[in-house]
């Protein structure tokens, strides 16, 4: 993989990389399309990274459908697919990792304390192997993009990071590989996540500036809709992810909940325009 991209770079080609864990949906494909449009050659990666899953999370049952994924990527014009085995990425004795930046401690970090260390490590390894000019990530994982941007800056990784908008199903549910876990009834409950974000955004746009009240109302709406449990609901500064109370635009609204055993996240920016 490294040699392929080295050859491309020597020939003056601009290379884009789209890291994923597979089980691809239109969200992933939007990243791939952006790369195909904006660069000369696109490398997608599929690797279900064990180090970003905590014990008891869904590593073993995470959906895997490599042949189908390969077809989907080829269909949008991706040129190379890199899907290494786990023992190639983490050979026996491998023991160095990235200490994720401070911004990883909030929100997701409170509930999944080892997650972003695993993400930062695998993303750096993939960027080192592939060596792209640009790498594409989704705003769906808002904090992840912030962590990766900071890592790339702090560790002088020579790559441009591009964040792409959240792709949703027509009913508003943010696309996720984990949505396949949801029963029809759970899916209805899960719609309250995007519904809660939409309503909160409207209330902020119409002048509500009380961050505490907003979070309280959002939590209540989610509970009333039947979510199983809430990890966090936040109205935060889009750069620092610190609580925004009183609300000063722009802010980002972030939600992480369980519907049954499925953990779902979503977010939305509210900006002055
Ligand atoms: P994953 O396979 O879940 O690790 O996701 C791979 C990349 O796709 C990450 O950069 C995600 O943020 C992005 N992604 C996942 N779901 C969506 C979505 N609904 N819209 C846009 N990007 C997404």
PDB file of C-alpha atoms and ligand atoms in Angstrom:
ATOM      1  CA  UNK A   1       0.000   0.000   0.000  1.00  0.00           C
ATOM      2  CA  UNK A   2       2.809   2.362   0.924  1.00  0.00           C
ATOM      3  CA  UNK A   3       4.654   1.689  -2.328  1.00  0.00           C
ATOM      4  CA  UNK A   4       1.532   2.132  -4.426  1.00  0.00           C
ATOM      5  CA  UNK A   5       0.920   5.594  -2.977  1.00  0.00           C
ATOM      6  CA  UNK A   6       4.597   6.533  -3.153  1.00  0.00           C
ATOM      7  CA  UNK A   7       4.454   5.752  -6.873  1.00  0.00           C
ATOM      8  CA  UNK A   8       1.334   7.843  -7.291  1.00  0.00           C
ATOM      9  CA  UNK A   9       2.820  10.788  -5.414  1.00  0.00           C
ATOM     10  CA  UNK A  10       5.971  10.680  -7.554  1.00  0.00           C
ATOM     11  CA  UNK A  11       3.744  10.896 -10.618  1.00  0.00           C
ATOM     12  CA  UNK A  12       2.152  14.039  -9.162  1.00  0.00           C
ATOM     13  CA  UNK A  13      -1.183  12.471  -8.238  1.00  0.00           C
ATOM     14  CA  UNK A  14      -3.180  13.846  -5.334  1.00  0.00           C
ATOM     15  CA  UNK A  15      -4.211  10.982  -3.058  1.00  0.00           C
ATOM     16  CA  UNK A  16      -7.268  10.906  -0.778  1.00  0.00           C
ATOM     17  CA  UNK A  17      -7.870   8.395   2.004  1.00  0.00           C
ATOM     18  CA  UNK A  18     -11.204   7.356   3.550  1.00  0.00           C
ATOM     19  CA  UNK A  19     -10.731   5.312   6.745  1.00  0.00           C
ATOM     20  CA  UNK A  20     -13.733   3.172   7.754  1.00  0.00           C
ATOM     21  CA  UNK A  21     -14.680   0.092   9.723  1.00  0.00           C
ATOM     22  CA  UNK A  22     -16.762  -1.254   6.830  1.00  0.00           C
ATOM     23  CA  UNK A  23     -20.468  -2.227   6.792  1.00  0.00           C
ATOM     24  CA  UNK A  24     -20.692   0.712   4.476  1.00  0.00           C
ATOM     25  CA  UNK A  25     -23.729   2.950   4.007  1.00  0.00           C
ATOM     26  CA  UNK A  26     -24.417   6.194   2.180  1.00  0.00           C
ATOM     27  CA  UNK A  27     -22.589   8.156   4.910  1.00  0.00           C
ATOM     28  CA  UNK A  28     -19.325   6.375   4.181  1.00  0.00           C
ATOM     29  CA  UNK A  29     -19.942   6.626   0.449  1.00  0.00           C
ATOM     30  CA  UNK A  30     -20.392  10.401   0.703  1.00  0.00           C
ATOM     31  CA  UNK A  31     -16.854  10.603   2.101  1.00  0.00           C
ATOM     32  CA  UNK A  32     -15.597   8.382  -0.717  1.00  0.00           C
ATOM     33  CA  UNK A  33     -17.401  10.540  -3.286  1.00  0.00           C
ATOM     34  CA  UNK A  34     -15.887  13.716  -1.832  1.00  0.00           C
ATOM     35  CA  UNK A  35     -12.422  12.176  -2.129  1.00  0.00           C
ATOM     36  CA  UNK A  36     -13.057  10.935  -5.677  1.00  0.00           C
ATOM     37  CA  UNK A  37     -14.174  14.458  -6.637  1.00  0.00           C
ATOM     38  CA  UNK A  38     -11.392  16.332  -4.883  1.00  0.00           C
ATOM     39  CA  UNK A  39      -8.361  14.102  -5.485  1.00  0.00           C
ATOM     40  CA  UNK A  40      -6.861  12.013  -8.301  1.00  0.00           C
ATOM     41  CA  UNK A  41      -6.738   8.667  -6.540  1.00  0.00           C
ATOM     42  CA  UNK A  42      -8.829   7.465  -3.603  1.00  0.00           C
ATOM     43  CA  UNK A  43      -7.776   4.794  -1.121  1.00  0.00           C
ATOM     44  CA  UNK A  44     -10.493   3.506   1.210  1.00  0.00           C
ATOM     45  CA  UNK A  45      -9.541   1.480   4.243  1.00  0.00           C
ATOM     46  CA  UNK A  46     -11.665  -1.059   6.078  1.00  0.00           C
ATOM     47  CA  UNK A  47     -10.425  -2.197   9.449  1.00  0.00           C
ATOM     48  CA  UNK A  48     -12.526  -3.017  12.500  1.00  0.00           C
ATOM     49  CA  UNK A  49     -10.054  -1.665  15.011  1.00  0.00           C
ATOM     50  CA  UNK A  50     -10.057  -3.683  18.234  1.00  0.00           C
ATOM     51  CA  UNK A  51      -8.229  -1.043  20.274  1.00  0.00           C
ATOM     52  CA  UNK A  52     -11.112   1.427  20.046  1.00  0.00           C
ATOM     53  CA  UNK A  53     -13.602  -1.064  21.513  1.00  0.00           C
ATOM     54  CA  UNK A  54     -13.718  -1.583  25.273  1.00  0.00           C
ATOM     55  CA  UNK A  55     -14.306  -5.053  26.714  1.00  0.00           C
ATOM     56  CA  UNK A  56     -18.036  -5.778  26.526  1.00  0.00           C
ATOM     57  CA  UNK A  57     -18.607  -3.498  23.516  1.00  0.00           C
ATOM     58  CA  UNK A  58     -19.705  -4.859  20.147  1.00  0.00           C
ATOM     59  CA  UNK A  59     -16.321  -5.737  18.550  1.00  0.00           C
ATOM     60  CA  UNK A  60     -17.272  -9.379  17.926  1.00  0.00           C
ATOM     61  CA  UNK A  61     -20.715  -8.735  16.514  1.00  0.00           C
ATOM     62  CA  UNK A  62     -19.744  -5.584  14.561  1.00  0.00           C
ATOM     63  CA  UNK A  63     -21.192  -6.125  11.046  1.00  0.00           C
ATOM     64  CA  UNK A  64     -18.676  -7.335   8.453  1.00  0.00           C
ATOM     65  CA  UNK A  65     -19.489  -7.513   4.719  1.00  0.00           C
ATOM     66  CA  UNK A  66     -16.248  -7.070   2.839  1.00  0.00           C
ATOM     67  CA  UNK A  67     -17.298  -8.254  -0.626  1.00  0.00           C
ATOM     68  CA  UNK A  68     -20.382  -6.008  -0.640  1.00  0.00           C
ATOM     69  CA  UNK A  69     -18.329  -3.065   0.668  1.00  0.00           C
ATOM     70  CA  UNK A  70     -15.727  -3.535  -2.068  1.00  0.00           C
ATOM     71  CA  UNK A  71     -18.472  -3.357  -4.719  1.00  0.00           C
ATOM     72  CA  UNK A  72     -19.972  -0.223  -3.163  1.00  0.00           C
ATOM     73  CA  UNK A  73     -16.592   1.522  -3.098  1.00  0.00           C
ATOM     74  CA  UNK A  74     -15.791   0.537  -6.679  1.00  0.00           C
ATOM     75  CA  UNK A  75     -19.225   1.871  -7.651  1.00  0.00           C
ATOM     76  CA  UNK A  76     -18.372   5.395  -6.489  1.00  0.00           C
ATOM     77  CA  UNK A  77     -14.948   5.356  -8.114  1.00  0.00           C
ATOM     78  CA  UNK A  78     -12.636   4.383  -5.248  1.00  0.00           C
ATOM     79  CA  UNK A  79      -9.357   3.133  -6.713  1.00  0.00           C
ATOM     80  CA  UNK A  80      -7.807   1.110  -3.898  1.00  0.00           C
ATOM     81  CA  UNK A  81      -9.174  -0.742  -0.888  1.00  0.00           C
ATOM     82  CA  UNK A  82      -6.804  -1.455   1.995  1.00  0.00           C
ATOM     83  CA  UNK A  83      -8.213  -3.988   4.460  1.00  0.00           C
ATOM     84  CA  UNK A  84      -5.436  -5.382   6.616  1.00  0.00           C
ATOM     85  CA  UNK A  85      -5.738  -8.264   9.062  1.00  0.00           C
ATOM     86  CA  UNK A  86      -5.655  -7.453  12.772  1.00  0.00           C
ATOM     87  CA  UNK A  87      -2.282  -9.140  13.318  1.00  0.00           C
ATOM     88  CA  UNK A  88      -0.781  -7.073  10.524  1.00  0.00           C
ATOM     89  CA  UNK A  89      -1.881  -3.820  12.152  1.00  0.00           C
ATOM     90  CA  UNK A  90      -1.081  -5.054  15.668  1.00  0.00           C
ATOM     91  CA  UNK A  91       1.613  -7.730  15.384  1.00  0.00           C
ATOM     92  CA  UNK A  92       2.579  -9.554  18.575  1.00  0.00           C
ATOM     93  CA  UNK A  93       4.654  -7.248  20.732  1.00  0.00           C
ATOM     94  CA  UNK A  94       3.196  -4.054  19.282  1.00  0.00           C
ATOM     95  CA  UNK A  95       3.015  -1.752  22.294  1.00  0.00           C
ATOM     96  CA  UNK A  96       3.227   1.913  21.252  1.00  0.00           C
ATOM     97  CA  UNK A  97       0.099   4.040  21.106  1.00  0.00           C
ATOM     98  CA  UNK A  98      -1.047   7.628  20.732  1.00  0.00           C
ATOM     99  CA  UNK A  99      -2.102   9.503  23.838  1.00  0.00           C
ATOM    100  CA  UNK A 100      -5.261  11.188  22.569  1.00  0.00           C
ATOM    101  CA  UNK A 101      -5.473  14.967  23.045  1.00  0.00           C
ATOM    102  CA  UNK A 102      -7.261  16.645  25.943  1.00  0.00           C
ATOM    103  CA  UNK A 103     -10.434  17.233  23.949  1.00  0.00           C
ATOM    104  CA  UNK A 104     -10.951  13.448  23.973  1.00  0.00           C
ATOM    105  CA  UNK A 105     -11.603  13.473  27.725  1.00  0.00           C
ATOM    106  CA  UNK A 106     -15.038  15.096  27.555  1.00  0.00           C
ATOM    107  CA  UNK A 107     -18.348  13.602  26.396  1.00  0.00           C
ATOM    108  CA  UNK A 108     -17.443  10.329  24.625  1.00  0.00           C
ATOM    109  CA  UNK A 109     -14.271  10.151  26.700  1.00  0.00           C
ATOM    110  CA  UNK A 110     -16.237  10.101  29.948  1.00  0.00           C
ATOM    111  CA  UNK A 111     -18.155   7.022  28.861  1.00  0.00           C
ATOM    112  CA  UNK A 112     -15.571   5.355  26.620  1.00  0.00           C
ATOM    113  CA  UNK A 113     -12.272   6.366  28.249  1.00  0.00           C
ATOM    114  CA  UNK A 114     -10.063   4.170  26.040  1.00  0.00           C
ATOM    115  CA  UNK A 115     -11.909   4.832  22.772  1.00  0.00           C
ATOM    116  CA  UNK A 116     -10.105   7.857  21.358  1.00  0.00           C
ATOM    117  CA  UNK A 117      -6.657   6.514  22.223  1.00  0.00           C
ATOM    118  CA  UNK A 118      -7.519   3.543  20.004  1.00  0.00           C
ATOM    119  CA  UNK A 119      -8.941   5.792  17.284  1.00  0.00           C
ATOM    120  CA  UNK A 120      -5.956   8.154  17.291  1.00  0.00           C
ATOM    121  CA  UNK A 121      -3.515   5.232  17.180  1.00  0.00           C
ATOM    122  CA  UNK A 122      -5.175   3.426  14.284  1.00  0.00           C
ATOM    123  CA  UNK A 123      -5.742   6.612  12.281  1.00  0.00           C
ATOM    124  CA  UNK A 124      -2.092   7.606  12.668  1.00  0.00           C
ATOM    125  CA  UNK A 125      -1.000   4.082  11.640  1.00  0.00           C
ATOM    126  CA  UNK A 126      -3.278   4.111   8.593  1.00  0.00           C
ATOM    127  CA  UNK A 127      -2.092   7.596   7.605  1.00  0.00           C
ATOM    128  CA  UNK A 128       1.522   6.455   7.978  1.00  0.00           C
ATOM    129  CA  UNK A 129       0.930   3.396   5.805  1.00  0.00           C
ATOM    130  CA  UNK A 130      -1.185   5.050   3.118  1.00  0.00           C
ATOM    131  CA  UNK A 131       0.475   8.469   3.133  1.00  0.00           C
ATOM    132  CA  UNK A 132      -2.407  10.425   1.528  1.00  0.00           C
ATOM    133  CA  UNK A 133      -2.494  14.165   0.881  1.00  0.00           C
ATOM    134  CA  UNK A 134      -6.040  14.390   2.272  1.00  0.00           C
ATOM    135  CA  UNK A 135      -8.078  12.221   4.653  1.00  0.00           C
ATOM    136  CA  UNK A 136     -11.875  12.325   4.900  1.00  0.00           C
ATOM    137  CA  UNK A 137     -13.946  11.940   8.064  1.00  0.00           C
ATOM    138  CA  UNK A 138     -17.630  12.396   8.899  1.00  0.00           C
ATOM    139  CA  UNK A 139     -19.132  15.087  11.144  1.00  0.00           C
ATOM    140  CA  UNK A 140     -21.371  12.284  12.425  1.00  0.00           C
ATOM    141  CA  UNK A 141     -18.485  11.532  14.788  1.00  0.00           C
ATOM    142  CA  UNK A 142     -18.026  15.176  15.735  1.00  0.00           C
ATOM    143  CA  UNK A 143     -15.595  14.697  18.606  1.00  0.00           C
ATOM    144  CA  UNK A 144     -13.599  12.159  16.596  1.00  0.00           C
ATOM    145  CA  UNK A 145     -12.918  14.774  13.908  1.00  0.00           C
ATOM    146  CA  UNK A 146     -11.785  17.216  16.609  1.00  0.00           C
ATOM    147  CA  UNK A 147      -9.469  14.590  18.123  1.00  0.00           C
ATOM    148  CA  UNK A 148      -7.975  13.707  14.730  1.00  0.00           C
ATOM    149  CA  UNK A 149      -7.461  17.336  13.711  1.00  0.00           C
ATOM    150  CA  UNK A 150      -5.663  18.014  16.992  1.00  0.00           C
ATOM    151  CA  UNK A 151      -3.532  14.878  16.702  1.00  0.00           C
ATOM    152  CA  UNK A 152      -2.517  15.785  13.159  1.00  0.00           C
ATOM    153  CA  UNK A 153      -1.541  19.285  14.297  1.00  0.00           C
ATOM    154  CA  UNK A 154       0.229  18.213  17.489  1.00  0.00           C
ATOM    155  CA  UNK A 155       2.165  15.357  15.865  1.00  0.00           C
ATOM    156  CA  UNK A 156       2.939  17.234  12.611  1.00  0.00           C
ATOM    157  CA  UNK A 157       1.261  14.666  10.400  1.00  0.00           C
ATOM    158  CA  UNK A 158       1.504  15.987   6.822  1.00  0.00           C
ATOM    159  CA  UNK A 159      -2.109  15.467   5.797  1.00  0.00           C
ATOM    160  CA  UNK A 160      -5.148  17.699   5.274  1.00  0.00           C
ATOM    161  CA  UNK A 161      -8.251  16.659   7.210  1.00  0.00           C
ATOM    162  CA  UNK A 162     -11.625  17.200   5.521  1.00  0.00           C
ATOM    163  CA  UNK A 163     -14.866  16.791   7.490  1.00  0.00           C
ATOM    164  CA  UNK A 164     -18.023  15.858   5.544  1.00  0.00           C
ATOM    165  CA  UNK A 165     -21.649  16.532   6.574  1.00  0.00           C
ATOM    166  CA  UNK A 166     -23.836  13.950   8.343  1.00  0.00           C
ATOM    167  CA  UNK A 167     -25.861  11.771   5.974  1.00  0.00           C
ATOM    168  CA  UNK A 168     -29.304  10.812   7.279  1.00  0.00           C
ATOM    169  CA  UNK A 169     -31.985   8.371   6.267  1.00  0.00           C
ATOM    170  CA  UNK A 170     -35.145  10.103   4.927  1.00  0.00           C
ATOM    171  CA  UNK A 171     -36.754   9.783   8.388  1.00  0.00           C
ATOM    172  CA  UNK A 172     -33.888  11.780   9.928  1.00  0.00           C
ATOM    173  CA  UNK A 173     -31.943   8.973  11.605  1.00  0.00           C
ATOM    174  CA  UNK A 174     -28.210   9.545  11.154  1.00  0.00           C
ATOM    175  CA  UNK A 175     -26.813   6.643   9.155  1.00  0.00           C
ATOM    176  CA  UNK A 176     -24.669   4.271  11.183  1.00  0.00           C
ATOM    177  CA  UNK A 177     -23.364   0.749  10.686  1.00  0.00           C
ATOM    178  CA  UNK A 178     -24.946   0.032  14.085  1.00  0.00           C
ATOM    179  CA  UNK A 179     -28.479   0.878  12.876  1.00  0.00           C
ATOM    180  CA  UNK A 180     -28.800  -2.728  11.651  1.00  0.00           C
ATOM    181  CA  UNK A 181     -29.005  -3.777  15.304  1.00  0.00           C
ATOM    182  CA  UNK A 182     -32.295  -1.857  15.761  1.00  0.00           C
ATOM    183  CA  UNK A 183     -35.714  -3.563  15.642  1.00  0.00           C
ATOM    184  CA  UNK A 184     -38.526  -1.658  13.886  1.00  0.00           C
ATOM    185  CA  UNK A 185     -39.806  -0.470  17.248  1.00  0.00           C
ATOM    186  CA  UNK A 186     -36.355   0.602  18.417  1.00  0.00           C
ATOM    187  CA  UNK A 187     -35.825   2.486  15.195  1.00  0.00           C
ATOM    188  CA  UNK A 188     -38.939   4.569  15.953  1.00  0.00           C
ATOM    189  CA  UNK A 189     -37.485   5.373  19.370  1.00  0.00           C
ATOM    190  CA  UNK A 190     -34.133   6.218  17.789  1.00  0.00           C
ATOM    191  CA  UNK A 191     -35.822   8.878  15.662  1.00  0.00           C
ATOM    192  CA  UNK A 192     -36.215  10.925  18.837  1.00  0.00           C
ATOM    193  CA  UNK A 193     -32.475  11.607  18.701  1.00  0.00           C
ATOM    194  CA  UNK A 194     -32.558  13.645  15.491  1.00  0.00           C
ATOM    195  CA  UNK A 195     -36.005  14.998  16.510  1.00  0.00           C
ATOM    196  CA  UNK A 196     -34.576  16.281  19.788  1.00  0.00           C
ATOM    197  CA  UNK A 197     -31.645  17.917  17.999  1.00  0.00           C
ATOM    198  CA  UNK A 198     -33.937  19.546  15.452  1.00  0.00           C
ATOM    199  CA  UNK A 199     -36.306  20.962  18.065  1.00  0.00           C
ATOM    200  CA  UNK A 200     -33.452  22.226  20.253  1.00  0.00           C
ATOM    201  CA  UNK A 201     -31.878  23.897  17.231  1.00  0.00           C
ATOM    202  CA  UNK A 202     -35.166  25.647  16.470  1.00  0.00           C
ATOM    203  CA  UNK A 203     -35.526  26.810  20.073  1.00  0.00           C
ATOM    204  CA  UNK A 204     -32.000  28.211  20.073  1.00  0.00           C
ATOM    205  CA  UNK A 205     -32.578  29.878  16.719  1.00  0.00           C
ATOM    206  CA  UNK A 206     -35.694  31.504  18.110  1.00  0.00           C
ATOM    207  CA  UNK A 207     -33.670  33.043  20.930  1.00  0.00           C
ATOM    208  CA  UNK A 208     -33.443  30.584  23.835  1.00  0.00           C
ATOM    209  CA  UNK A 209     -30.065  31.073  25.511  1.00  0.00           C
ATOM    210  CA  UNK A 210     -30.411  28.975  28.666  1.00  0.00           C
ATOM    211  CA  UNK A 211     -28.031  26.041  28.130  1.00  0.00           C
ATOM    212  CA  UNK A 212     -29.004  24.217  31.326  1.00  0.00           C
ATOM    213  CA  UNK A 213     -32.714  24.415  30.558  1.00  0.00           C
ATOM    214  CA  UNK A 214     -32.073  23.298  26.972  1.00  0.00           C
ATOM    215  CA  UNK A 215     -30.149  20.199  28.070  1.00  0.00           C
ATOM    216  CA  UNK A 216     -32.804  19.366  30.665  1.00  0.00           C
ATOM    217  CA  UNK A 217     -35.562  19.600  28.058  1.00  0.00           C
ATOM    218  CA  UNK A 218     -33.604  17.540  25.541  1.00  0.00           C
ATOM    219  CA  UNK A 219     -33.005  14.799  28.113  1.00  0.00           C
ATOM    220  CA  UNK A 220     -36.687  14.769  29.048  1.00  0.00           C
ATOM    221  CA  UNK A 221     -37.754  14.503  25.417  1.00  0.00           C
ATOM    222  CA  UNK A 222     -35.405  11.527  24.894  1.00  0.00           C
ATOM    223  CA  UNK A 223     -36.626   9.762  28.046  1.00  0.00           C
ATOM    224  CA  UNK A 224     -40.286  10.382  27.124  1.00  0.00           C
ATOM    225  CA  UNK A 225     -39.608   8.863  23.701  1.00  0.00           C
ATOM    226  CA  UNK A 226     -38.372   5.647  25.292  1.00  0.00           C
ATOM    227  CA  UNK A 227     -34.581   5.667  24.945  1.00  0.00           C
ATOM    228  CA  UNK A 228     -33.089   3.060  27.254  1.00  0.00           C
ATOM    229  CA  UNK A 229     -30.429   5.295  28.791  1.00  0.00           C
ATOM    230  CA  UNK A 230     -28.586   8.529  28.140  1.00  0.00           C
ATOM    231  CA  UNK A 231     -24.796   8.788  28.155  1.00  0.00           C
ATOM    232  CA  UNK A 232     -24.756  12.527  27.509  1.00  0.00           C
ATOM    233  CA  UNK A 233     -26.691  15.436  26.096  1.00  0.00           C
ATOM    234  CA  UNK A 234     -24.607  18.555  25.598  1.00  0.00           C
ATOM    235  CA  UNK A 235     -24.816  22.087  24.283  1.00  0.00           C
ATOM    236  CA  UNK A 236     -21.178  22.913  23.729  1.00  0.00           C
ATOM    237  CA  UNK A 237     -18.619  25.197  22.169  1.00  0.00           C
ATOM    238  CA  UNK A 238     -17.874  23.682  18.731  1.00  0.00           C
ATOM    239  CA  UNK A 239     -14.082  24.050  19.157  1.00  0.00           C
ATOM    240  CA  UNK A 240     -13.468  23.177  22.801  1.00  0.00           C
ATOM    241  CA  UNK A 241     -16.591  21.064  23.483  1.00  0.00           C
ATOM    242  CA  UNK A 242     -16.927  22.948  26.794  1.00  0.00           C
ATOM    243  CA  UNK A 243     -20.476  23.471  28.046  1.00  0.00           C
ATOM    244  CA  UNK A 244     -22.078  26.548  26.483  1.00  0.00           C
ATOM    245  CA  UNK A 245     -24.244  28.156  29.147  1.00  0.00           C
ATOM    246  CA  UNK A 246     -25.431  30.762  28.467  1.00  0.00           C
ATOM    247  CA  UNK A 247     -25.634  29.739  24.832  1.00  0.00           C
ATOM    248  CA  UNK A 248     -23.454  31.875  22.580  1.00  0.00           C
ATOM    249  CA  UNK A 249     -23.557  30.945  18.913  1.00  0.00           C
ATOM    250  CA  UNK A 250     -22.108  28.941  17.323  1.00  0.00           C
ATOM    251  CA  UNK A 251     -22.755  25.875  19.454  1.00  0.00           C
ATOM    252  CA  UNK A 252     -22.835  22.160  18.775  1.00  0.00           C
ATOM    253  CA  UNK A 253     -25.590  19.976  20.215  1.00  0.00           C
ATOM    254  CA  UNK A 254     -24.465  16.422  20.928  1.00  0.00           C
ATOM    255  CA  UNK A 255     -26.361  13.325  22.040  1.00  0.00           C
ATOM    256  CA  UNK A 256     -25.246   9.795  22.951  1.00  0.00           C
ATOM    257  CA  UNK A 257     -27.930   7.321  24.043  1.00  0.00           C
ATOM    258  CA  UNK A 258     -28.671   3.656  24.178  1.00  0.00           C
ATOM    259  CA  UNK A 259     -31.742   2.276  22.453  1.00  0.00           C
ATOM    260  CA  UNK A 260     -31.878  -1.247  23.790  1.00  0.00           C
ATOM    261  CA  UNK A 261     -28.265  -2.399  23.704  1.00  0.00           C
ATOM    262  CA  UNK A 262     -27.374  -0.201  20.730  1.00  0.00           C
ATOM    263  CA  UNK A 263     -25.392   2.940  21.410  1.00  0.00           C
ATOM    264  CA  UNK A 264     -26.242   5.777  19.031  1.00  0.00           C
ATOM    265  CA  UNK A 265     -24.693   9.235  18.661  1.00  0.00           C
ATOM    266  CA  UNK A 266     -25.737  12.294  16.702  1.00  0.00           C
ATOM    267  CA  UNK A 267     -25.041  16.008  16.690  1.00  0.00           C
ATOM    268  CA  UNK A 268     -25.912  19.274  15.047  1.00  0.00           C
ATOM    269  CA  UNK A 269     -24.299  22.671  14.702  1.00  0.00           C
ATOM    270  CA  UNK A 270     -26.274  25.825  15.407  1.00  0.00           C
ATOM    271  CA  UNK A 271     -24.533  28.843  13.928  1.00  0.00           C
ATOM    272  CA  UNK A 272     -25.503  32.484  13.804  1.00  0.00           C
ATOM    273  CA  UNK A 273     -26.406  32.354  10.111  1.00  0.00           C
TER     274      UNK A 273
HETATM  275  P1  LIG B   1     -16.981   4.095  10.829  1.00  0.00           P
HETATM  276  O1  LIG B   1     -16.972   3.023   9.791  1.00  0.00           O
HETATM  277  O2  LIG B   1     -18.202   4.112  11.688  1.00  0.00           O
HETATM  278  O3  LIG B   1     -15.689   4.157  11.619  1.00  0.00           O
HETATM  279  O4  LIG B   1     -17.043   5.456  10.027  1.00  0.00           O
HETATM  280  C1  LIG B   1     -16.065   5.770   9.064  1.00  0.00           C
HETATM  281  C2  LIG B   1     -16.196   7.219   8.685  1.00  0.00           C
HETATM  282  O5  LIG B   1     -17.498   7.456   8.145  1.00  0.00           O
HETATM  283  C3  LIG B   1     -16.047   8.151   9.897  1.00  0.00           C
HETATM  284  O6  LIG B   1     -15.277   9.275   9.504  1.00  0.00           O
HETATM  285  C4  LIG B   1     -17.461   8.517  10.202  1.00  0.00           C
HETATM  286  O7  LIG B   1     -17.594   9.778  10.822  1.00  0.00           O
HETATM  287  C5  LIG B   1     -18.083   8.545   8.814  1.00  0.00           C
HETATM  288  N1  LIG B   1     -19.530   8.390   8.908  1.00  0.00           N
HETATM  289  C6  LIG B   1     -20.205   7.416   9.555  1.00  0.00           C
HETATM  290  N2  LIG B   1     -21.537   7.632   9.478  1.00  0.00           N
HETATM  291  C7  LIG B   1     -21.705   8.777   8.767  1.00  0.00           C
HETATM  292  C8  LIG B   1     -22.849   9.539   8.360  1.00  0.00           C
HETATM  293  N3  LIG B   1     -24.079   9.172   8.663  1.00  0.00           N
HETATM  294  N4  LIG B   1     -22.627  10.659   7.659  1.00  0.00           N
HETATM  295  C9  LIG B   1     -21.360  11.052   7.353  1.00  0.00           C
HETATM  296  N5  LIG B   1     -20.254  10.392   7.709  1.00  0.00           N
HETATM  297  C10 LIG B   1     -20.427   9.264   8.407  1.00  0.00           C
END
